[in-house]
Coordinates of C-alpha atoms and ligand atoms in Angstrom, one line a residue:
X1 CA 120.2 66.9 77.2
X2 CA 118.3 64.9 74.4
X3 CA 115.4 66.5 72.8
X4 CA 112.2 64.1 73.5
X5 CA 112.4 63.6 69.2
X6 CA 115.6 61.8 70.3
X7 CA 114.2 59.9 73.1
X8 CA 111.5 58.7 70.9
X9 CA 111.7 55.1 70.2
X10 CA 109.1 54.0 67.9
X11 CA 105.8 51.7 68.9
X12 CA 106.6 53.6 72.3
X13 CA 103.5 54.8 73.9
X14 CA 102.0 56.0 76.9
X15 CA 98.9 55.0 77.9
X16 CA 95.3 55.6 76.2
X17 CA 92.3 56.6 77.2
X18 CA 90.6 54.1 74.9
X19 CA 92.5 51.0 75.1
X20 CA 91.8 48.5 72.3
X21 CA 89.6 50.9 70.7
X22 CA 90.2 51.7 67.1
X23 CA 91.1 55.1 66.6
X24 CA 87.7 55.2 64.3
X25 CA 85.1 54.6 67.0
X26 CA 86.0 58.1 68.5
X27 CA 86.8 60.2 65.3
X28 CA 85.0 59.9 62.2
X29 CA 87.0 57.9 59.5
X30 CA 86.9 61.6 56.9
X31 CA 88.8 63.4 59.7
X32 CA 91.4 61.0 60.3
X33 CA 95.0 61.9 59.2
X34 CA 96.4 59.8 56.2
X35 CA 100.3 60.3 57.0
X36 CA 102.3 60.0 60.0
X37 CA 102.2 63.4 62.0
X38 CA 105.6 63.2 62.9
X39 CA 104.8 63.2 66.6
X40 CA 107.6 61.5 68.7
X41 CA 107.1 58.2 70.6
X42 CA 107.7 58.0 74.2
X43 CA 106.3 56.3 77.4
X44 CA 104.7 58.5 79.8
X45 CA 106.9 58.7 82.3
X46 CA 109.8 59.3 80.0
X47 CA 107.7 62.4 79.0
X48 CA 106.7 63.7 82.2
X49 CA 110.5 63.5 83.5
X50 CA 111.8 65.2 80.4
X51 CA 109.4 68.0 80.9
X52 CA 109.8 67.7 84.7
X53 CA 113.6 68.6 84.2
X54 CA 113.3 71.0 81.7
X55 CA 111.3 73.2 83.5
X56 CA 113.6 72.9 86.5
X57 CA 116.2 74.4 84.1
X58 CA 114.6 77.7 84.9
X59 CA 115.1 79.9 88.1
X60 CA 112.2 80.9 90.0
X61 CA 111.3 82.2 92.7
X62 CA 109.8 78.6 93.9
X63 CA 113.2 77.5 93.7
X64 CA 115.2 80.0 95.8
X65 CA 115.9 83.3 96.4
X66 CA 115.4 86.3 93.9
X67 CA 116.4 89.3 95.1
X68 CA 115.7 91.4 92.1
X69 CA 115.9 95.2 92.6
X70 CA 112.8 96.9 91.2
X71 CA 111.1 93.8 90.2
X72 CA 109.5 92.3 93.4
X73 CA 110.5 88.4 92.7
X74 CA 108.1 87.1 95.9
X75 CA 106.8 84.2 96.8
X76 CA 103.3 84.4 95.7
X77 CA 100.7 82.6 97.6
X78 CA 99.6 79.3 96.1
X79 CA 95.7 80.1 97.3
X80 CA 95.6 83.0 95.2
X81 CA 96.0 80.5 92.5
X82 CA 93.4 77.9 93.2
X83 CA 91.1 81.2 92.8
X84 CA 92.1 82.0 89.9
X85 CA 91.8 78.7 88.4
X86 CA 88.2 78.0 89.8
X87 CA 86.0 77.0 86.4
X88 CA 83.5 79.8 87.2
X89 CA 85.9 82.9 86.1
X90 CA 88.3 80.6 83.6
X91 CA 85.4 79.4 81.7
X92 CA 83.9 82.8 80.9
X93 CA 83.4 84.6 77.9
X94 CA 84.0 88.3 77.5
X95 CA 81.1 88.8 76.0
X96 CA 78.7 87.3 78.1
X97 CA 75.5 89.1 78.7
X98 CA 75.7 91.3 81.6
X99 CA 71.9 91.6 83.3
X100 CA 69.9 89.2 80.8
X101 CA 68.8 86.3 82.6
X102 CA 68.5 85.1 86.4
X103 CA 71.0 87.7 87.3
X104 CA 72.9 88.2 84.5
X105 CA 75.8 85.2 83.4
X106 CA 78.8 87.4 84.6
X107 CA 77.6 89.3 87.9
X108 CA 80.0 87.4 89.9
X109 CA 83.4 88.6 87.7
X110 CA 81.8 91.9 87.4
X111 CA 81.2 92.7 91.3
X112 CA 85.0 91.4 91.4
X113 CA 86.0 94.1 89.2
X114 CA 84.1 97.0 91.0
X115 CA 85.1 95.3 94.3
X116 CA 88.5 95.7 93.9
X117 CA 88.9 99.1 92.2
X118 CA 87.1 100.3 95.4
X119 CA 89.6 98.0 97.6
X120 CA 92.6 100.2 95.3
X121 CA 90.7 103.2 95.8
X122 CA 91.0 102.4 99.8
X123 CA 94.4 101.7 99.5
X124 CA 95.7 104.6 97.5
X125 CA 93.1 107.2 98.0
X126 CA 92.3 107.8 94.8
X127 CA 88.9 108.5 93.7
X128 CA 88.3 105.7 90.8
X129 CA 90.5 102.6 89.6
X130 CA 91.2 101.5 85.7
X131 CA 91.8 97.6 85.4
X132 CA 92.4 97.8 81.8
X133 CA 96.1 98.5 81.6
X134 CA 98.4 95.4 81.8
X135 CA 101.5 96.2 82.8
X136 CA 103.1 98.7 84.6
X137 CA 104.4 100.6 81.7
X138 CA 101.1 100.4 80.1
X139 CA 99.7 101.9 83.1
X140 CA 101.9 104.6 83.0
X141 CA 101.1 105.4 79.3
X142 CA 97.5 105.6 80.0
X143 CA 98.1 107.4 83.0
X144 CA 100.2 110.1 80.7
X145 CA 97.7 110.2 77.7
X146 CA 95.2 110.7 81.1
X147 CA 96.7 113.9 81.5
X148 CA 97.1 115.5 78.3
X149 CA 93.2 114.6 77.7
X150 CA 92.6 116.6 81.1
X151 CA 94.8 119.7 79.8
X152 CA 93.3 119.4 76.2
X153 CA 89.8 119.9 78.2
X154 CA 91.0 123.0 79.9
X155 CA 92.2 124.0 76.8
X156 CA 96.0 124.3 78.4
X157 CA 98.8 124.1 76.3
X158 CA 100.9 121.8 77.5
X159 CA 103.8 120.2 76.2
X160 CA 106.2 119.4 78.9
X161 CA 106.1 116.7 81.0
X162 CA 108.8 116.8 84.2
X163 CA 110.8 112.9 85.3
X164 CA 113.7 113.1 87.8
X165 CA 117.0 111.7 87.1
X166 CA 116.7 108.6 90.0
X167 CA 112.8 107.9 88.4
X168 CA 112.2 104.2 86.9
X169 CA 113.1 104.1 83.3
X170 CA 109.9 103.2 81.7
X171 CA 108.8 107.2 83.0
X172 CA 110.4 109.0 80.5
X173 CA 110.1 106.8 77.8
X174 CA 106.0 106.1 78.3
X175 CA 106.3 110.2 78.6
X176 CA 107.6 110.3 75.0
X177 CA 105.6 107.8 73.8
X178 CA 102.3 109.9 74.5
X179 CA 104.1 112.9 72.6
X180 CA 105.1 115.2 75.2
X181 CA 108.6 116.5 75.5
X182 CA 111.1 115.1 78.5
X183 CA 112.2 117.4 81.0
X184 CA 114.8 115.8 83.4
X185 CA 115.3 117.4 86.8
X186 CA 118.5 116.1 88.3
X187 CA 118.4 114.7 92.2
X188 CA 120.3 115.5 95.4
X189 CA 121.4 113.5 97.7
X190 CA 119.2 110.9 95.8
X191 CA 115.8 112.9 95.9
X192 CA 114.3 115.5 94.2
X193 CA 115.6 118.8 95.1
X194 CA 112.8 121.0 94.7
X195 CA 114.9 124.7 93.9
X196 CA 116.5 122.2 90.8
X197 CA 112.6 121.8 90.3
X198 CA 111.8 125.5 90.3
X199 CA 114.3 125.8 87.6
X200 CA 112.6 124.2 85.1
X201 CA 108.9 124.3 85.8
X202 CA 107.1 126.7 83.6
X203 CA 103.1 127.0 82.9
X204 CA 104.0 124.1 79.4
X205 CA 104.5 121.6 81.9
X206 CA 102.0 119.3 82.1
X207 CA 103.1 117.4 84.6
X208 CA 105.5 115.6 87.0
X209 CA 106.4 111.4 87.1
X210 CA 107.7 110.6 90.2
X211 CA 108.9 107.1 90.9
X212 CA 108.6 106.8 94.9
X213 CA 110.1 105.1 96.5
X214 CA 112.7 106.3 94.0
X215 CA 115.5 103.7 91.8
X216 CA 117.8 104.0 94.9
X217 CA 115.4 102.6 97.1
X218 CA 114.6 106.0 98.5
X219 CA 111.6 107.8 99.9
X220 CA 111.1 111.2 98.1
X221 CA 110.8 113.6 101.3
X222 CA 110.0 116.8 99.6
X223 CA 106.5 115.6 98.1
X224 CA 104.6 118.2 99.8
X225 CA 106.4 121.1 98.5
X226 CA 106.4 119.3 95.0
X227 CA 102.7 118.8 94.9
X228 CA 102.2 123.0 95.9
X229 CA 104.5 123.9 93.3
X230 CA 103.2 121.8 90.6
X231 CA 99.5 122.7 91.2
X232 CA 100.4 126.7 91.2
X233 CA 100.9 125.6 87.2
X234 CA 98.3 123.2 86.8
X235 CA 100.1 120.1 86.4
X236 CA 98.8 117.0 87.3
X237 CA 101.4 114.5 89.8
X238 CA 101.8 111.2 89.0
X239 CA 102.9 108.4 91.1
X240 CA 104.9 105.4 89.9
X241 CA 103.4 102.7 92.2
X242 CA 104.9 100.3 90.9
X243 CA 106.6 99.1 94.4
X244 CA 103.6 100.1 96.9
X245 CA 105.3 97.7 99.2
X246 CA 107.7 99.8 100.3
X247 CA 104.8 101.9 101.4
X248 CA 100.9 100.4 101.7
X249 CA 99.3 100.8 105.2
X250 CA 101.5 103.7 105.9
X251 CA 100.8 106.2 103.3
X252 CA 98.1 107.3 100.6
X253 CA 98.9 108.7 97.5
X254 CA 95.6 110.5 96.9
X255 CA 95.9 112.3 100.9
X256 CA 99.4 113.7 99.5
X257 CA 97.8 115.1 96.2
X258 CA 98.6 112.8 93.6
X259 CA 96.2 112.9 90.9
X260 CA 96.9 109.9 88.9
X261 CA 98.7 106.7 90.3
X262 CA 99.7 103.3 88.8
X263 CA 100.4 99.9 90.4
X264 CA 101.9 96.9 89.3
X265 CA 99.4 94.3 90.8
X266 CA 102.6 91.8 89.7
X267 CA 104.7 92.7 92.1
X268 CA 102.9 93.9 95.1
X269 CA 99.6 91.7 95.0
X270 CA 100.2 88.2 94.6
X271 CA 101.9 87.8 91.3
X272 CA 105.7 88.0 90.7
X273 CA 107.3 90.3 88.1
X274 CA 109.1 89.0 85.9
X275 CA 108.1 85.6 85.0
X276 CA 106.9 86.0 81.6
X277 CA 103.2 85.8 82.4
X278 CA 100.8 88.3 82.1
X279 CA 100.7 91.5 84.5
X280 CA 98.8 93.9 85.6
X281 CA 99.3 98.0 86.0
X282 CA 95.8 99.3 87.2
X283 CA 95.7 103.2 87.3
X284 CA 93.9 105.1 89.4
X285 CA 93.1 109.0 89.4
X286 CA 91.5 112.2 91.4
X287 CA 88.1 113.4 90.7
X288 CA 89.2 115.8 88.3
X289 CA 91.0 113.3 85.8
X290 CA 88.1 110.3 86.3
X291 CA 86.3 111.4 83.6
X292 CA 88.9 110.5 81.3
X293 CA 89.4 107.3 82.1
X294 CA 89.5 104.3 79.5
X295 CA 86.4 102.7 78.6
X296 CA 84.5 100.2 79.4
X297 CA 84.0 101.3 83.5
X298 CA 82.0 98.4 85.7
X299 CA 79.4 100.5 87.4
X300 CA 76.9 99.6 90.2
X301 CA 73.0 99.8 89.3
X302 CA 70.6 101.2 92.1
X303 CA 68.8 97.4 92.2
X304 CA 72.9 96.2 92.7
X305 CA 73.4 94.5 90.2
X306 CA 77.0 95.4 88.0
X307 CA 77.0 96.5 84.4
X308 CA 79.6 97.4 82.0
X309 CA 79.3 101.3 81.2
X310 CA 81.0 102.3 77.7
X311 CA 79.1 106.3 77.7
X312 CA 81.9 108.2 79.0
X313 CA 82.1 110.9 76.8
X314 CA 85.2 112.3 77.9
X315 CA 87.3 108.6 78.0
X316 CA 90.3 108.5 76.1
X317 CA 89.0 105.2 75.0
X318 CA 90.3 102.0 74.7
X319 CA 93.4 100.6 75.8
X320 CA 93.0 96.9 76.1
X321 CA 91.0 94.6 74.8
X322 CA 88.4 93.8 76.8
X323 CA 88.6 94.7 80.5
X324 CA 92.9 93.8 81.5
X325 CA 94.1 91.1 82.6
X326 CA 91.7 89.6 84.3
X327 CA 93.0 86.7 86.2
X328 CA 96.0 88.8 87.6
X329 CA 93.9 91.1 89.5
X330 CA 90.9 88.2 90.3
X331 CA 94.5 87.1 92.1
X332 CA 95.0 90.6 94.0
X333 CA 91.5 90.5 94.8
X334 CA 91.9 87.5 97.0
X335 CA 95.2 88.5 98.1
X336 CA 94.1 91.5 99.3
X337 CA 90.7 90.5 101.0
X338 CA 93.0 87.5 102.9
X339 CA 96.1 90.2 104.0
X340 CA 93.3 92.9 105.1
X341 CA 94.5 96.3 106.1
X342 CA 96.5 95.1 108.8
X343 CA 98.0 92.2 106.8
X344 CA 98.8 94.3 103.8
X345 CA 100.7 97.0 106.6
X346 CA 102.9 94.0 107.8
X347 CA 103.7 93.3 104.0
X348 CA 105.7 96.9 103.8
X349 CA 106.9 96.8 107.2
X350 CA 108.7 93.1 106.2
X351 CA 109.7 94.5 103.3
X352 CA 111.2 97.5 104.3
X353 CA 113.2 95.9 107.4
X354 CA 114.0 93.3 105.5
X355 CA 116.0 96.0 102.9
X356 CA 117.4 97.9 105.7
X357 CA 118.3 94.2 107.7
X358 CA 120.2 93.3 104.6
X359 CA 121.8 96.7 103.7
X360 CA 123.0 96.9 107.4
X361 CA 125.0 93.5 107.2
X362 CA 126.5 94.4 103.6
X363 CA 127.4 98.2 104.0
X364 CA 130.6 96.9 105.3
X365 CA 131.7 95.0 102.0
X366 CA 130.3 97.1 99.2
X367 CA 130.0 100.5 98.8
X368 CA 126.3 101.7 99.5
X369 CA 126.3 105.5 98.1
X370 CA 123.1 106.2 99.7
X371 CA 123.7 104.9 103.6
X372 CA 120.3 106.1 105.3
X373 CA 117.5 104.4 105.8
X374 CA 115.8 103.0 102.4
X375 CA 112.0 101.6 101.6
X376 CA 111.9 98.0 99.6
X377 CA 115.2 98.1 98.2
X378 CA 118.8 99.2 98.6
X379 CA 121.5 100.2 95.7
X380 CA 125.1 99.1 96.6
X381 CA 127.8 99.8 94.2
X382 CA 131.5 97.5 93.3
X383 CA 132.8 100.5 92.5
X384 CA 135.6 99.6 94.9
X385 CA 136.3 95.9 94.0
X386 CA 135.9 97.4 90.2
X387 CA 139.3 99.1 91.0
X388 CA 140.8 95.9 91.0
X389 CA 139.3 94.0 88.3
X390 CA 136.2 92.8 89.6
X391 CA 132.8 94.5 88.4
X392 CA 128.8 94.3 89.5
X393 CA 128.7 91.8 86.9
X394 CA 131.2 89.2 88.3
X395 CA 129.3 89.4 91.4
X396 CA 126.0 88.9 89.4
X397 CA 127.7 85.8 87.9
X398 CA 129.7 84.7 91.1
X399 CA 125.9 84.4 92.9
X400 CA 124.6 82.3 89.8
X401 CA 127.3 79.8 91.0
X402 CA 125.5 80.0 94.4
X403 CA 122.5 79.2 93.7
X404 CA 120.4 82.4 93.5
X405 CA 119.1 84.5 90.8
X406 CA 121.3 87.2 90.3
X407 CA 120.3 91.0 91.6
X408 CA 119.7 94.0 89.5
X409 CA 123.0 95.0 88.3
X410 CA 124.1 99.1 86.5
X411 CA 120.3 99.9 87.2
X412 CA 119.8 103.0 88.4
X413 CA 122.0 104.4 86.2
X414 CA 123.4 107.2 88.3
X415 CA 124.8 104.2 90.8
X416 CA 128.2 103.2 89.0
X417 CA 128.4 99.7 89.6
X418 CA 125.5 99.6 91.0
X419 CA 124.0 96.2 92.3
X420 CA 120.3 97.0 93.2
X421 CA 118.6 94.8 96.2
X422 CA 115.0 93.7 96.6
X423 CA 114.5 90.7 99.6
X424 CA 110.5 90.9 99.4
X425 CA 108.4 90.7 102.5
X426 CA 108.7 87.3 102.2
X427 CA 111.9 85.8 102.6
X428 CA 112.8 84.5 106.3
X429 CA 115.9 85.7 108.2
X430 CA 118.1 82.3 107.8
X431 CA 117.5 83.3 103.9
X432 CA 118.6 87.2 103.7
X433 CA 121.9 85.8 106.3
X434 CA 122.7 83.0 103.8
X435 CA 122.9 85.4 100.8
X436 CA 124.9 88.3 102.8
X437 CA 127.6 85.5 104.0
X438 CA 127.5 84.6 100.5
X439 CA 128.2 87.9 99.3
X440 CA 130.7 88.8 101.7
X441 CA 132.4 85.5 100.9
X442 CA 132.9 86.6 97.0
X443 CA 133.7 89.9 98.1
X444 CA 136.6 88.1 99.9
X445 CA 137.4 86.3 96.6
X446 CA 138.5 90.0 95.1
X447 CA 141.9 89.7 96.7
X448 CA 142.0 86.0 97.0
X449 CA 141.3 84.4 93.8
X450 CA 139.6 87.5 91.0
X451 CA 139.4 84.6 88.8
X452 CA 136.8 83.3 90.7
X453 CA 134.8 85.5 90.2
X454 CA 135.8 87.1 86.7
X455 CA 135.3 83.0 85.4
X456 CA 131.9 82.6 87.0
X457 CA 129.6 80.7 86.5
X458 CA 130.9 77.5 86.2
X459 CA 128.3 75.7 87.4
X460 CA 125.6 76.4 85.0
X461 CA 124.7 75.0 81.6
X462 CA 126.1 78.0 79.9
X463 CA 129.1 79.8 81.3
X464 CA 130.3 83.0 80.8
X465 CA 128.9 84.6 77.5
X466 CA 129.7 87.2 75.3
X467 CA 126.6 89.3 76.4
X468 CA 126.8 91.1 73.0
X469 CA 126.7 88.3 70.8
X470 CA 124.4 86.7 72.9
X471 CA 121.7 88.9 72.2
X472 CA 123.1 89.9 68.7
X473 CA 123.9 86.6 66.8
X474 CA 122.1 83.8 68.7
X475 CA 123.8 80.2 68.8
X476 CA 121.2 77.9 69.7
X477 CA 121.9 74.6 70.9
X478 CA 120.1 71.4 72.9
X479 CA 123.4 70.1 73.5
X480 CA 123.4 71.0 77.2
Ligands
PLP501 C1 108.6 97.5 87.3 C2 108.5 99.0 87.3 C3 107.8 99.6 86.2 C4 107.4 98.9 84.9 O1 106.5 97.8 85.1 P1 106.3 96.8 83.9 O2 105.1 95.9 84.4 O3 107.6 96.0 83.9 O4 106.0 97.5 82.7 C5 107.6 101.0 86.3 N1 108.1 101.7 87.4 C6 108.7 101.1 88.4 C7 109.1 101.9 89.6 C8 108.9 99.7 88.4 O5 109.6 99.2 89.4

């Protein structure tokens, strides 16, 4: 494909605002350039179908399905977007005066802050909401530098913080990054086995990460007995909520004990994971850890009108500029006020039939190491087919050639070969059938024709790569 500074033809133009007006009428003479600025020439149309195709050189979820384990690739809702794009949030400034004026010139994005961090408090059952951190591993961070301001308060020495083997892998490495040591407690039967627990809690643990549902898809049954157990030492849970899909509507992390909780508001609420934009990982907390959390809060005056509080003694401080990401959660604001309670419930059910619809029909062609029923997501392994040649990756490729975005592949890590599932709520049953015949058709292939597979794709602008050197020494070319 040409680069548009090849399809430039020069005198080409499109058309102009201010036809047969010289270009000095409109911009003063001094600020005019002298040289050419090297700009290339091209009708409109020839620039709106080369952009027009590039972008559709790029998977997404618009185009088809992305069943990406752990990442929640869903359609998002288009009316989420209008709100987000309406002129009254994009066009203010962060600095706009709160209360001055007829009611203040940012009342209406403030009450949407508050608003929702109460509609996340109702979800979760926490006591208070954070909007600040933007993603989910920046949640998780402040959620960690949340509890080792709560210990330094009590004046605990702590130093420990506990993250199961099957936990996403952002929780021990956000764990580390806030200085505490990482203790890993290995699973059973893909959950946290609390007597493996016992062994290695001690009065320097701080406290526990759990992922739930875990990597393998899988709801951690034991939480009461972990909760007991970690409050006899005073550490604080926390809850990786990344994926509260798999479990909105039917659970609250604050009624089981949690005390600090993050989400990702891109991949529950409205905005996909994934696509390069910007995210959102809001964290909420129990009473005892509120205190702490980041500054600025929004707060609610006694005449109702919103104000920005920044006297929190106790906060940890910043972690963002300004106040997050605000468009992202203007988006779950919406989404959540249009899917109410009973919407958002349906949401997880979908999703979680939809995992369990998809793992049913596949269980028969790939190994699935955890057969029972699984939340949002499903882990099935090619540890079989890899006997003969053919590895998760082939697959991954092999479904390129079909079409879709490939799955999650070797993630979780204690899956070999794994090939990690996510359908979304939102994908229809003709969808989830096309893929599974698709994948039971390559599966097929193992026997037939490995090349197939092992080859793939072949229908792509880049075929198979040397994923090493890919990464390592870049070739870059247009020449596609
Ligand atoms: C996606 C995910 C994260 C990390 O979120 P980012 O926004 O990518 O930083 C953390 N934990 C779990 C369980 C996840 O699925």
């Amino acid at each position: 494909m040409k680069t548009i500074f090849e399809k430039s033809v020069a005198g080409r133009e499109g058309c102009w605002p201010c036809e047969g007006m010289a270009e000095e009428a409109y911009i003063p003479k001094e600020l005019l350039r002298d040289g050419d600025v090297g700009l290339p020439s091209a009708s409109e149309l020839d620039v709106v179908r080369h952009f027009t195709r590039l972008s559709q050189r790029n998977f997404g979820v618009d185009g088809n399905f992305y069943p990406l384990g752990s990442c929640t690739m869903k359609y998002n809702p288009k009316f989420t977007e209008v709100v987000a794009a309406m002129p009254g949030f994009t066009r203010l400034h962060p600095v706009l005066p709160q209360l001055r004026g007829a009611g203040g010139l940012c009342q209406g994005a403030l009450e949407v802050m508050y608003e929702t961090e109460s509609l996340l408090c109702e979800i979760t059952g926490m006591s208070a909401f954070t909007l600040h951190p933007m993603a989910g591993a920046h949640g998780e961070l402040t959620g960690v530098m949340l509890m080792a301001a709560y210990h330094k308060d009590r004046g605990n020495k702590k130093t420990k913080v506990i993250v199961p083997d099957s936990a996403h892998g952002t929780n021990p490495a956000s764990a580390a990054i806030a200085g505490f040591d990482v203790v890993s407690v290995e699973s059973k039967d893909g959950i946290v086995d609390p007597a493996a627990l016992a062994e290695v809690l001690d009065d320097e643990v701080a406290g526990m990460m759990m992922t739930c549902p875990n990597t393998l898809g899988l709801f951690e049954k034991n939480l009461p007995e972990i909760v007991k157990m970690l409050r006899k030492v005073d550490a604080l849970l926390y809850y990786d909520g990344a994926n509260l899909n798999a479990i909105m509507g039917k659970m609250r992390v604050g009624d089981v004990g949690f005390d600090i909780v993050h989400l990702n508001l891109h991949k529950t609420f409205a905005t996909p994971h994934g696509g390069g934009g910007p995210g959102s990982g809001p964290v909420g907390v129990s009473e005892k850890v509120a205190p702490f959390l980041p500054i600025s809060r929004v707060a609610k005056r006694e005449d109702g009108r919103y104000f920005l509080d920044y006297d929190q003694p106790k906060s940890i401080g910043y972690v963002a500029p300004f106040y997050g990401n605000f468009g992202v959660y203007l988006k779950a604001y919406a989404y959540i006020l249009r899917l109410g309670g009973k919407g958002l419930t349906r949401a997880t059910e979908n999703a979680v039939l939809a995992a369990n619809y998809m793992r049913k029909r596949l269980c028969d062609h790939f190994e699935v190491p955890y057969n029972r029923i699984c939340m949002h997501e499903f882990v099935a392994s090619a540890s079989e087919q890899a006997k003969k040649g053919v590895h998760a990756l082939d697959f991954a490729k092999g479904l390129l050639d079909k079409g879709y975005h490939a799955p999650t592949v070797y993630f979780p890590l204690i899956v070999p070969e794994a090939i990690m599932i996510e359908p979304t709520e939102t994908e229809n049953k003709e969808t989830l059938d096309q893929f599974c015949d698709d994948l039971i058709e390559l599966a097929g292939l193992v026997d037939s024709n490995p090349e197939a597979l092992t080859s793939a794709p072949v229908t792509l602008p880049v075929t198979r790569l040397d994923e090493t050197k890919a990464a390592r020494s870049m070739e870059l070319t247009d020449d596609l």
